[in-house]
Each structure stands twice: as structure tokens, then as C-alpha cells.
Coordinates of C-alpha atoms in Angstrom, one line a residue:
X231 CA -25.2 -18.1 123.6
X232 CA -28.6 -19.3 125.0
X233 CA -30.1 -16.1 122.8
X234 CA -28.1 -16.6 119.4
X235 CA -29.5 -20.4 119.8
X236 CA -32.9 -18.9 120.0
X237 CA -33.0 -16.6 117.3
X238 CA -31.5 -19.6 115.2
X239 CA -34.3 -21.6 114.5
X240 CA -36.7 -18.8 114.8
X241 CA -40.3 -19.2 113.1
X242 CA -39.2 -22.8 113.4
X243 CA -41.1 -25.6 115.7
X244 CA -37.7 -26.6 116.0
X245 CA -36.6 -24.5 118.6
X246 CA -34.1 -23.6 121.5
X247 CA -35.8 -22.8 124.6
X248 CA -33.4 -21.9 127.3
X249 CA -30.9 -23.7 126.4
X250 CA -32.8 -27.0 125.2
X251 CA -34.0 -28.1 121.8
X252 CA -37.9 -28.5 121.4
X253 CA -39.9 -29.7 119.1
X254 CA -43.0 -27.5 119.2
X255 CA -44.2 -28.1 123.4
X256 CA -41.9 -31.2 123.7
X257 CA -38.6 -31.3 125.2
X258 CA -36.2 -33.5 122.8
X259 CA -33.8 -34.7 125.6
X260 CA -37.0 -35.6 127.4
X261 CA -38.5 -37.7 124.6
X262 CA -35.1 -39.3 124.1
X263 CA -35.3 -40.8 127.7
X264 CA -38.9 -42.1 126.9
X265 CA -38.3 -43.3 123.3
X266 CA -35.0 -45.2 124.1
X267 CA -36.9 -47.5 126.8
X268 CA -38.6 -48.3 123.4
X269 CA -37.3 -48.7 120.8
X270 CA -33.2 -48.1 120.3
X271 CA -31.0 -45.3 119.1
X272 CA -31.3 -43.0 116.6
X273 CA -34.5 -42.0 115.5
X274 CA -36.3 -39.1 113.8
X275 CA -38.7 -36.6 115.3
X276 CA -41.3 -35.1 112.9
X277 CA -43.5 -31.7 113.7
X278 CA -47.0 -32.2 112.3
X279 CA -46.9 -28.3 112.9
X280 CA -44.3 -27.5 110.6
X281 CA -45.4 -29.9 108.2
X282 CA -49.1 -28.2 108.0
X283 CA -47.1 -24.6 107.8
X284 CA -44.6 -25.7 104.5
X285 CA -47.9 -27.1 103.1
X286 CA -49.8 -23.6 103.9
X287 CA -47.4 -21.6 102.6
X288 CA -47.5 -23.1 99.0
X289 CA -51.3 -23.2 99.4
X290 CA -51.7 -19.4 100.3
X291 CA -49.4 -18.0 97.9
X292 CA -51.3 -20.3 94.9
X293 CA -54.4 -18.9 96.0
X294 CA -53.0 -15.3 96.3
X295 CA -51.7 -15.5 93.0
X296 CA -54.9 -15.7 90.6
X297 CA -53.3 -18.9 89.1
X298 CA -55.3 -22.0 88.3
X299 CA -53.7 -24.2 90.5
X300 CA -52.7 -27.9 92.0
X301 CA -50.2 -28.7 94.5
X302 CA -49.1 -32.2 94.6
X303 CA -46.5 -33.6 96.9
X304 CA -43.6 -35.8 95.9
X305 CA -43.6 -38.9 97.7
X306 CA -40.1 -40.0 96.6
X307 CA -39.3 -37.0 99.2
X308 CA -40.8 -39.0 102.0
X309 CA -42.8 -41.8 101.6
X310 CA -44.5 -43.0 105.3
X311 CA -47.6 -43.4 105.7
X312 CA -48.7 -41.3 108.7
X313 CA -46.9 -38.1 107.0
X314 CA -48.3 -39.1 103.6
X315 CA -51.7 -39.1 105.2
X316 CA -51.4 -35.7 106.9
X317 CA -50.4 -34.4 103.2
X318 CA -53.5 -36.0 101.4
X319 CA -56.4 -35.0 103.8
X320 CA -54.8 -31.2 103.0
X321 CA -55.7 -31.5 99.4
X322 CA -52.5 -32.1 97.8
X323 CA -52.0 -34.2 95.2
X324 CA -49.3 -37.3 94.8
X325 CA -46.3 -37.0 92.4
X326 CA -45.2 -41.0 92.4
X327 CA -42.0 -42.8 90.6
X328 CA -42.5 -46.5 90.9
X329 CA -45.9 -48.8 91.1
X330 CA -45.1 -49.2 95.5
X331 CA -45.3 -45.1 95.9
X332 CA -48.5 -45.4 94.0
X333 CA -49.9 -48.2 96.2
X334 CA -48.8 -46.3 99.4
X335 CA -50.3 -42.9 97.8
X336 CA -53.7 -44.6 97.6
X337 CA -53.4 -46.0 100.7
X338 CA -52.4 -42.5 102.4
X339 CA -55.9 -41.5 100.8
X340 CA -54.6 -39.4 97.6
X341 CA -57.5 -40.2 94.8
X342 CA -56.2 -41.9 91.9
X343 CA -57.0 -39.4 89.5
X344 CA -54.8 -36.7 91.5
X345 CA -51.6 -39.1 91.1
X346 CA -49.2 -39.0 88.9
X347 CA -47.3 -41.9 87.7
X348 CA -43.4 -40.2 87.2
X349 CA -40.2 -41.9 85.8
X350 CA -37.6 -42.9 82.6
X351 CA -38.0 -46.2 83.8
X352 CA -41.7 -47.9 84.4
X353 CA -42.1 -51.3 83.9
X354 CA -45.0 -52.6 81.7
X355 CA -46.8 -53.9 85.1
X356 CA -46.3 -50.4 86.4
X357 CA -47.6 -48.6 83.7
X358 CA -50.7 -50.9 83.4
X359 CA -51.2 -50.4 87.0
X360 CA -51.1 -46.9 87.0
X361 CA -54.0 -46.9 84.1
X362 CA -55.9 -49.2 85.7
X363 CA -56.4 -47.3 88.4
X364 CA -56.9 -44.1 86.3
X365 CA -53.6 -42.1 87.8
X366 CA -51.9 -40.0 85.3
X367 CA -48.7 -40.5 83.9
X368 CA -45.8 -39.1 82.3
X369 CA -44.1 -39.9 78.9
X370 CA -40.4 -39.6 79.3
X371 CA -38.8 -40.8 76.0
X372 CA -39.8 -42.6 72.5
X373 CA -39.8 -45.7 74.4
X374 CA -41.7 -44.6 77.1
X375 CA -44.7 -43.7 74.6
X376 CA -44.5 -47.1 73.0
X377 CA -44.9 -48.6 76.4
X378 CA -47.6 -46.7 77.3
X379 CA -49.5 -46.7 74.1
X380 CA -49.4 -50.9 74.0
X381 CA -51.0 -50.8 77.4
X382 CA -53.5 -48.3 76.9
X383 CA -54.5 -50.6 74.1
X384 CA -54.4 -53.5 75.5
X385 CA -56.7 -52.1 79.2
X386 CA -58.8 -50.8 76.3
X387 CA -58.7 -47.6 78.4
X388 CA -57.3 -43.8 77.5
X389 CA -54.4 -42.9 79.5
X390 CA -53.8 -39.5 80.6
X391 CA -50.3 -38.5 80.2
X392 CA -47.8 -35.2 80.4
X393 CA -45.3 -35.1 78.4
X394 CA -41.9 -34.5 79.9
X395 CA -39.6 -32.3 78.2
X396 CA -35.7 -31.7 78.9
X397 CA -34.9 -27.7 78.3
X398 CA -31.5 -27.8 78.8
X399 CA -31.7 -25.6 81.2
X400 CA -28.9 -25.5 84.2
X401 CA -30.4 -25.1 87.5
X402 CA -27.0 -24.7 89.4
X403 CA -26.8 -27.2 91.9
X404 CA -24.9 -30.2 92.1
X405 CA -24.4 -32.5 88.9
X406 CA -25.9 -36.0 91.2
X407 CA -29.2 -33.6 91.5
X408 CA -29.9 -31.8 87.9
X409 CA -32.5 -33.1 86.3
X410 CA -33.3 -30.7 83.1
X411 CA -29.7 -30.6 81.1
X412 CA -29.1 -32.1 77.8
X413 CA -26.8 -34.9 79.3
X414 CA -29.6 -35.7 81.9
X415 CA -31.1 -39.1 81.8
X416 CA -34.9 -37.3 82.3
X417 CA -37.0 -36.0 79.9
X418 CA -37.9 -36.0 75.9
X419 CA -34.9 -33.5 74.5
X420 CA -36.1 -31.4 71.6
X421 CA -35.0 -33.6 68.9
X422 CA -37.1 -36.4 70.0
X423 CA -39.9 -34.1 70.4
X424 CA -41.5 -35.0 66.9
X425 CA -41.6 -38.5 66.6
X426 CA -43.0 -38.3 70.1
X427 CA -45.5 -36.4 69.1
X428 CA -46.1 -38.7 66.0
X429 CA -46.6 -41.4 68.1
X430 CA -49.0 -40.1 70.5
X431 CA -51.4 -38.2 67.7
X432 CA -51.5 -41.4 66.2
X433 CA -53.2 -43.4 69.2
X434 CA -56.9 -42.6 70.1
X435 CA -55.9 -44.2 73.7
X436 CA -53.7 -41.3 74.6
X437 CA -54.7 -37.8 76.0
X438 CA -52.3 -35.1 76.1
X439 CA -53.1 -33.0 79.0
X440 CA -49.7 -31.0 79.8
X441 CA -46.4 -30.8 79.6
X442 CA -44.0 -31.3 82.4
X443 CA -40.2 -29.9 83.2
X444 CA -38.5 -30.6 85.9
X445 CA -34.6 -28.7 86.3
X446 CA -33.3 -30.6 90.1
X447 CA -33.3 -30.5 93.7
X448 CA -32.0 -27.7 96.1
X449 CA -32.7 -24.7 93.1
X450 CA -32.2 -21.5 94.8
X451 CA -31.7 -19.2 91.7
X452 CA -35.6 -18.7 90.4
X453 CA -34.1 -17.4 87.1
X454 CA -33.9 -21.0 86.0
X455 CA -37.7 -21.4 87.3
X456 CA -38.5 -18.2 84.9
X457 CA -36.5 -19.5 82.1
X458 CA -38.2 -22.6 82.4
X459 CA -41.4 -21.6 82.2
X460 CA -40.8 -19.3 78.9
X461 CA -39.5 -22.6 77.6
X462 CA -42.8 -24.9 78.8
X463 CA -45.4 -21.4 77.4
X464 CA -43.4 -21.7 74.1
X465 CA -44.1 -25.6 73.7
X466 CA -47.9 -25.3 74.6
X467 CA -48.4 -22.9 72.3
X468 CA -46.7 -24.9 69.5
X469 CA -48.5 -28.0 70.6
X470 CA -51.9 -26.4 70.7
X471 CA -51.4 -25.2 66.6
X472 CA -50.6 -28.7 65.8
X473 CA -53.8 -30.3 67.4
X474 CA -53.5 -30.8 71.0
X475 CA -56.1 -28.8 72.0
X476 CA -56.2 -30.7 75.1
X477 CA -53.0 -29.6 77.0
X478 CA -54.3 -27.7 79.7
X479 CA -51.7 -28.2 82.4
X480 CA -48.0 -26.8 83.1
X481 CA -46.5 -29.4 85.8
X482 CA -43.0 -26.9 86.9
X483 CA -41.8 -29.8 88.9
X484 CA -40.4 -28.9 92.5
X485 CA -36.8 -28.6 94.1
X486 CA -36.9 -25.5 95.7
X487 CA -34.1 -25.9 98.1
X488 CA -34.3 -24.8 101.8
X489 CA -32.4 -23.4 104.7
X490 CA -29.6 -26.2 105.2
X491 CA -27.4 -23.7 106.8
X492 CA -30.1 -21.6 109.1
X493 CA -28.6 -18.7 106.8
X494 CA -32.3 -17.0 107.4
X495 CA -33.5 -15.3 104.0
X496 CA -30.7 -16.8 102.1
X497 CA -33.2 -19.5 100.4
X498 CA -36.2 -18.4 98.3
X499 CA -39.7 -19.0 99.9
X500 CA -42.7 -20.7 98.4
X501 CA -44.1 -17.2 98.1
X502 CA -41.5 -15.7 95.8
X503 CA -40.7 -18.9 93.7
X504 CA -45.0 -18.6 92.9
X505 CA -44.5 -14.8 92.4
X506 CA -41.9 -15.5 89.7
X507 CA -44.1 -18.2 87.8
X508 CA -47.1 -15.6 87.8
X509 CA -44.7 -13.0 86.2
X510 CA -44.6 -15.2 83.2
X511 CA -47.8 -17.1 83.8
X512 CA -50.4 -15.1 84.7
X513 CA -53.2 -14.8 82.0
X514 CA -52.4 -17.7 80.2
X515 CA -54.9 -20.5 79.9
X516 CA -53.2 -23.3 81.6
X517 CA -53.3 -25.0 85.1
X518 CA -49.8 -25.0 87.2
X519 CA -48.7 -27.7 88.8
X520 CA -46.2 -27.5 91.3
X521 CA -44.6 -31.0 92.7
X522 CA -42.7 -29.7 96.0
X523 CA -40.7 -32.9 98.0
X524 CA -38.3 -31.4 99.7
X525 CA -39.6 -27.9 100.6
X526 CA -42.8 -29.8 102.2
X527 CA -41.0 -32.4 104.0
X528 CA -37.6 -31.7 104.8
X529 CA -37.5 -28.9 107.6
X530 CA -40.3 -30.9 109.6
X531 CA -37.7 -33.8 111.3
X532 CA -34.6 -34.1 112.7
X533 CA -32.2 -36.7 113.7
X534 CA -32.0 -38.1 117.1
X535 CA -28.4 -39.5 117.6
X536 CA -26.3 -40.3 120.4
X537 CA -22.2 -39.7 120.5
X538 CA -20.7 -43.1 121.5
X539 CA -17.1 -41.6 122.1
X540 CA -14.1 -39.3 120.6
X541 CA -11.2 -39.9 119.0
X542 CA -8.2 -38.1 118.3
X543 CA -5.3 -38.4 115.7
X544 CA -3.0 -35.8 114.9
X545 CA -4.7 -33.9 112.3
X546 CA -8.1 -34.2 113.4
X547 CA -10.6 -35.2 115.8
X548 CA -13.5 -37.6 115.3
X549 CA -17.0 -37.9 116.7
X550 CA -18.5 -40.9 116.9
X551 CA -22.4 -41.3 116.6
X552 CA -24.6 -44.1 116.8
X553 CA -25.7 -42.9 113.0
X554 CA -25.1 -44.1 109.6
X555 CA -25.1 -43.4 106.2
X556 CA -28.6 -45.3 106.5
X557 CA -30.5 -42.7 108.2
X558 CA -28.6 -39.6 106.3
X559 CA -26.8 -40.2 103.2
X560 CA -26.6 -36.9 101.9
X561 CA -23.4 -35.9 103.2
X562 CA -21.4 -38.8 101.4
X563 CA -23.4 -39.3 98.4
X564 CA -22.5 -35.7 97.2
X565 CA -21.2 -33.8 100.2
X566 CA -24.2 -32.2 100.8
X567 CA -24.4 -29.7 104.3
X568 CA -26.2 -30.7 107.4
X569 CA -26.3 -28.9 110.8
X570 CA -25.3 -30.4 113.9
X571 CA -26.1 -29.5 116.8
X572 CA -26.5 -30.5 120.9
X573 CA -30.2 -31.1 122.3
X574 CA -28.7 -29.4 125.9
X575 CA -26.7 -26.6 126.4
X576 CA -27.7 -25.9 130.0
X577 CA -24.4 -28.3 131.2
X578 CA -21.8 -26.7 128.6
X579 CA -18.9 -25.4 130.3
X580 CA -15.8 -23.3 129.0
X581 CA -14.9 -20.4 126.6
X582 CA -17.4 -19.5 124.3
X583 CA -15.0 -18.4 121.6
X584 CA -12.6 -22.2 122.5
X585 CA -14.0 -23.4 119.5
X586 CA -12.4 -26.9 117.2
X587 CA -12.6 -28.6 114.2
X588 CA -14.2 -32.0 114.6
X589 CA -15.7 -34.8 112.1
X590 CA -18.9 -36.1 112.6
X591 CA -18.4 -39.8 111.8
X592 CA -21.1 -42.3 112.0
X593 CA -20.3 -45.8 114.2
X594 CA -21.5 -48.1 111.0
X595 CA -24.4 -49.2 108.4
X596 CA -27.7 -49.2 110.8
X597 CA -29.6 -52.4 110.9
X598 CA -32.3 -50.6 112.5
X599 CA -35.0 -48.0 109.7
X600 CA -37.7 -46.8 112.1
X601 CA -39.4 -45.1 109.0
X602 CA -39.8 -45.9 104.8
X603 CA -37.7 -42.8 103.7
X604 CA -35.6 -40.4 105.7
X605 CA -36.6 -36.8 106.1
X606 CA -33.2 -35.1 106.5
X607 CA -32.9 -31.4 107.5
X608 CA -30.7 -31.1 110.5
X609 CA -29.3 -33.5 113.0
X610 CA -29.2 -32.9 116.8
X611 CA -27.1 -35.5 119.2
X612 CA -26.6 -35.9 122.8
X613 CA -23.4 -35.5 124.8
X614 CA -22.7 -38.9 126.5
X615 CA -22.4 -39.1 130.3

């Protein structure tokens, strides 16, 4: 058992080391002792390790690739500080959705003029902020334009924008989480495309400088990447004949999902999602942006909880934890998969194959948030004494 526990996290810094969870030379019961005469149950546990790898990985398969490049990092993914900051002194960039992430993305040390200012929704403040301090931004509908367009004028400055365009394109995962469909809330759709463009040709404070697509969260089918990026070459090229000589970036947007269910190989890598953009990409005269949240941040923490009791009724058996929906919503807000796990197996007794069904149920709504944003990949609890 000890060995199959091994082998499960393998290549992780999450890892089992005769029978106990580490995170890279630290022994998670361990730090639970210290950590609890602190502060109180449950808490997250970040690798700075694992975090520098996911950000590695994209960076050596852009540079591999021959592609003009930028890698920024979506701070909706995970917004605290000390994690930001590790992510800007790598070189990434700042993918931002309200006027507080671009606050804290300048004050993790991303340069202004490698952030950009995302949404369907920015307020007028926001969007004056944002060209104020010379970030770029993206135009997500008619509206959006106008909005944008007024406060250019008004800063008497030239705002950099993307345009964001919906593709219609399906990326397969769960309805909460698609971003690029018709009936999506995201993005100019292709019959608003004109008077968009109308709009923006018309202003001297606007400069187009790409377009921008972004399909959802937890992709693992890189078909809809590849179908997406025929989609985003077609528009440039269109663009480009009707004047905007300017567009020079292609932001893809992130999403690539990653190994919820320690399936090994089962979720595509950095290095084959990049391999399929070059295959469409590769000798054309743009910049890629890729915007990865999830695949940077998410298989760098875990959960820390403890199990406060059991209960039994005749149908099933529940588990209570000192967690709530507060520190990992996932599960109820659209029945997304987490793994659970023990941080000691050294004092499990019985028949390996005695196995049952049991719910992990959380004890109620936390009043306690140790960090801005959760980072959720996995969560590990303790048997109670």
C-alpha cells in the first residue's frame, strides 16, 4: 500500500514517504502540530517548488517552440500576494479581472504595461484606472468599447486593448465553466464584430494590438485549442486587410485542466497543448499569449483539515471535517472531483481490500480565510485520536 501511495503523487513535491505525506522536505503531520499552536484548523500548504516547476514547464516549451512568446498568469486563479510575487519576479505577466487584482498585481511587482485588464463587466473607475496606469485591456462587447473609448478621451491617453472574440467553440467541460459558446456571457460574437470594429477605427485613443479567445477552465481535448486558433489566424488576417496593421498579439487564454484524479498522463501537459498551437502557429507574424491560472497554481497546495467525528445512517456514512465550502467550493458549485486522502498511514490497521463508501461532509461555513483565494488541488485530513 505504502508503495502504490508513492508512486501516486510521483514527480510531485506532494509526496508519500513511507507512509506519510510531505510536502517537498516537510513532514505534513509535523507542520500540523506546529501550525495549530498558531493559528487554528484548516489551512493550506503551498510548494514554492512546484510552483517554480508548472511555471518552467510553460516557459521551456515556449522557448522550445520558436514562437514569439508571453506567459502571463491569471490572478483570478490565486490572488495572494507572496504566491503572486514568486510568479512576477519569474517573468510572467498578469491577466487581471477587476481594478483590486490590478492593485495587488502591481503590488506583487508585475509592470503595468505587462497587465491586462480582463472582463464583460469593468466599471468606468476601473477602466480609467487601468489606463492610467498604462495596463492593457480587453474590449468585450459594443458597450465595453464605448466605455473604453469615453475614458481614453477623457485621460487624453491611448489605451491599448485586445479585442475579445466568442468562436463558438465547445470546449467540453462543464456548462458553469465554458467561456467561448454562443450563449456565453464572454466575448464580442461575430455579429457584433463590425460595429465594434466601427467604433474602435473611429477613435485615435484606441490601439488594437490583438485579439483574444478564451473557450473555459479544465480543457483537456486540445482539438478545441487547434480549432481555436484557426478561428483567431482567420480574424487577424481579416483585421489586418481592413486597416489594423497593428494587431500583433494572439492572447489563447488558459484552462488547461490538470490531474484531479492522479490518473498520470490522462491530462495534457503544457508541453503538448504549446506543440499543438505551433502546428497552426508557427511562421505566422504574431506574438502568443498564453494566460494559464489553474495549471500554474493549482497542483502547488493542499488542504489541511481535521475529521471532527463519523456518523452513520442507514444508507450511508458521513465524515465530518473541520472544512467548508469556504476553503473548497468546487465540489458543490458544479460537482467538481477532489482527492482525499490521510497525511499518516503508518497507524492504519485492517484489510486492505475492506474498503466503504463514505461522504466527505464539511462541519459548516468557515469564519476563519488564512489566504485571499483558495488554491484547490487535493485535500489531505487527519484521523482524530
Amino acid at each position: 500500500m505504502e508503495a502504490d501511495k508513492e508512486k501516486l503523487l510521483q514527480g510531485s513535491e506532494f509526496c508519500f514517504r513511507s507512509g506519510r505525506l510531505y510536502c517537498e522536505s516537510v513532514n505534513i503531520k509535523d507542520l500540523q502540530a506546529t501550525v495549530e499552536k498558531l493559528y487554528k484548523s484548516p489551512f493550506y500548504v503551498y510548494s514554492k517548488a512546484q510552483l517554480q516547476k508548472n511555471i518552467s514547464d510553460y516557459c521551456t516549451a515556449l522557448n522550445q517552440s520558436g514562437l514569439e512568446h508571453k506567459l502571463y498568469y491569471s490572478v483570478k486563479a490565486n490572488r495572494n500576494l507572496e504566491l503572486l510575487r514568486i510568479i512576477s519576479s519569474s517573468g510572467c505577466g498578469a491577466t487581471t479581472v477587476s481594478g483590486f487584482e490590478m492593485q495587488i498585481a502591481m503590488q506583487a511587482g508585475f509592470p503595468p504595461c505587462n497587465i491586462l485588464y480582463n472582463g464583460n463587466g469593468k466599471t468606468m473607475e476601473e477602466i480609467e484606472y487601468a489606463i492610467r496606469q498604462g495596463c492593457m485591456l480587453n474590449i468585450d462587447s459594443q458597450f465595453d468599447a464605448a466605455h473604453i473609448l469615453e475614458a481614453a478621451k477623457k485621460l487624453h491617453k491611448t489605451a491599448r486593448v485586445l479585442l475579445r472574440l466568442n468562436p463558438d467553440i465547445d470546449p467540453n467541460v462543464h456548462p458553469y465553466i465554458t467561456t467561448g459558446l454562443r450563449l456565453s456571457k464572454f466575448g464580442i460574437i461575430d455579429q457584433h464584430l463590425p460595429t465594434v470594429v466601427e467604433l474602435v477605427q473611429s477613435s485615435p485613443c484606441v490601439e488594437v494590438i490583438g485579439l483574444h479567445c478564451h473557450l473555459g477552465s479544465t480543457i483537456d481535448d486540445l482539438g478545441v485549442i487547434t480549432s481555436m486558433c484557426t478561428y483567431l489566424l482567420q480574424k487577424t488576417r481579416e483585421l489586418r486587410e481592413k486597416g489594423f496593421g497593428s494587431i500583433r498579439c494572439i492572447n489563447i487564454g488558459g484552462g488547461l485542466s490538470i490531474d484531479y484524479k492522479r490518473e498520470g498522463g490522462a491530462v495534457p501537459t503544457p508541453a503538448k497543448l504549446i506543440a499543438e498551437i505551433q502546428k497552426k502557429l508557427k511562421g505566422e507574424k504574431v506574438q502568443i499569449i498564453l494566460e494559464p491560472g489553474r495549471s500554474i497554481i493549482g497542483s502547488t497546495a493542499i488542504l489541511v483539515t481535521k475529521v471532527l467525528g463519523v456518523k452513520s445512517s442507514p444508507s450511508k456514512t458521513f465524515v465530518v471535517t473541520d472544512g467548508s465550502m469556504t476553503e473548497v467550493i468546487r465540489p458543490s458549485l458544479y460537482s467538481a472531483y477532489h482527492h482525499v486522502d490521510l497525511l499518516d498511514y503508518t497507524a492504519v490497521t485492517g484489510d486492505e481490500g475492506d474498503k466503504t463508501l463514505l461522504d466527505i461532509v464539511r462541519a459548516r461555513q468557515s469564519q476563519i480565510c488564512l489566504l485571499y483565494c483558495i488554491s484547490e488541488y487535493c485535500v489531505f485530513f487527519t484521523q482524530q485520536a
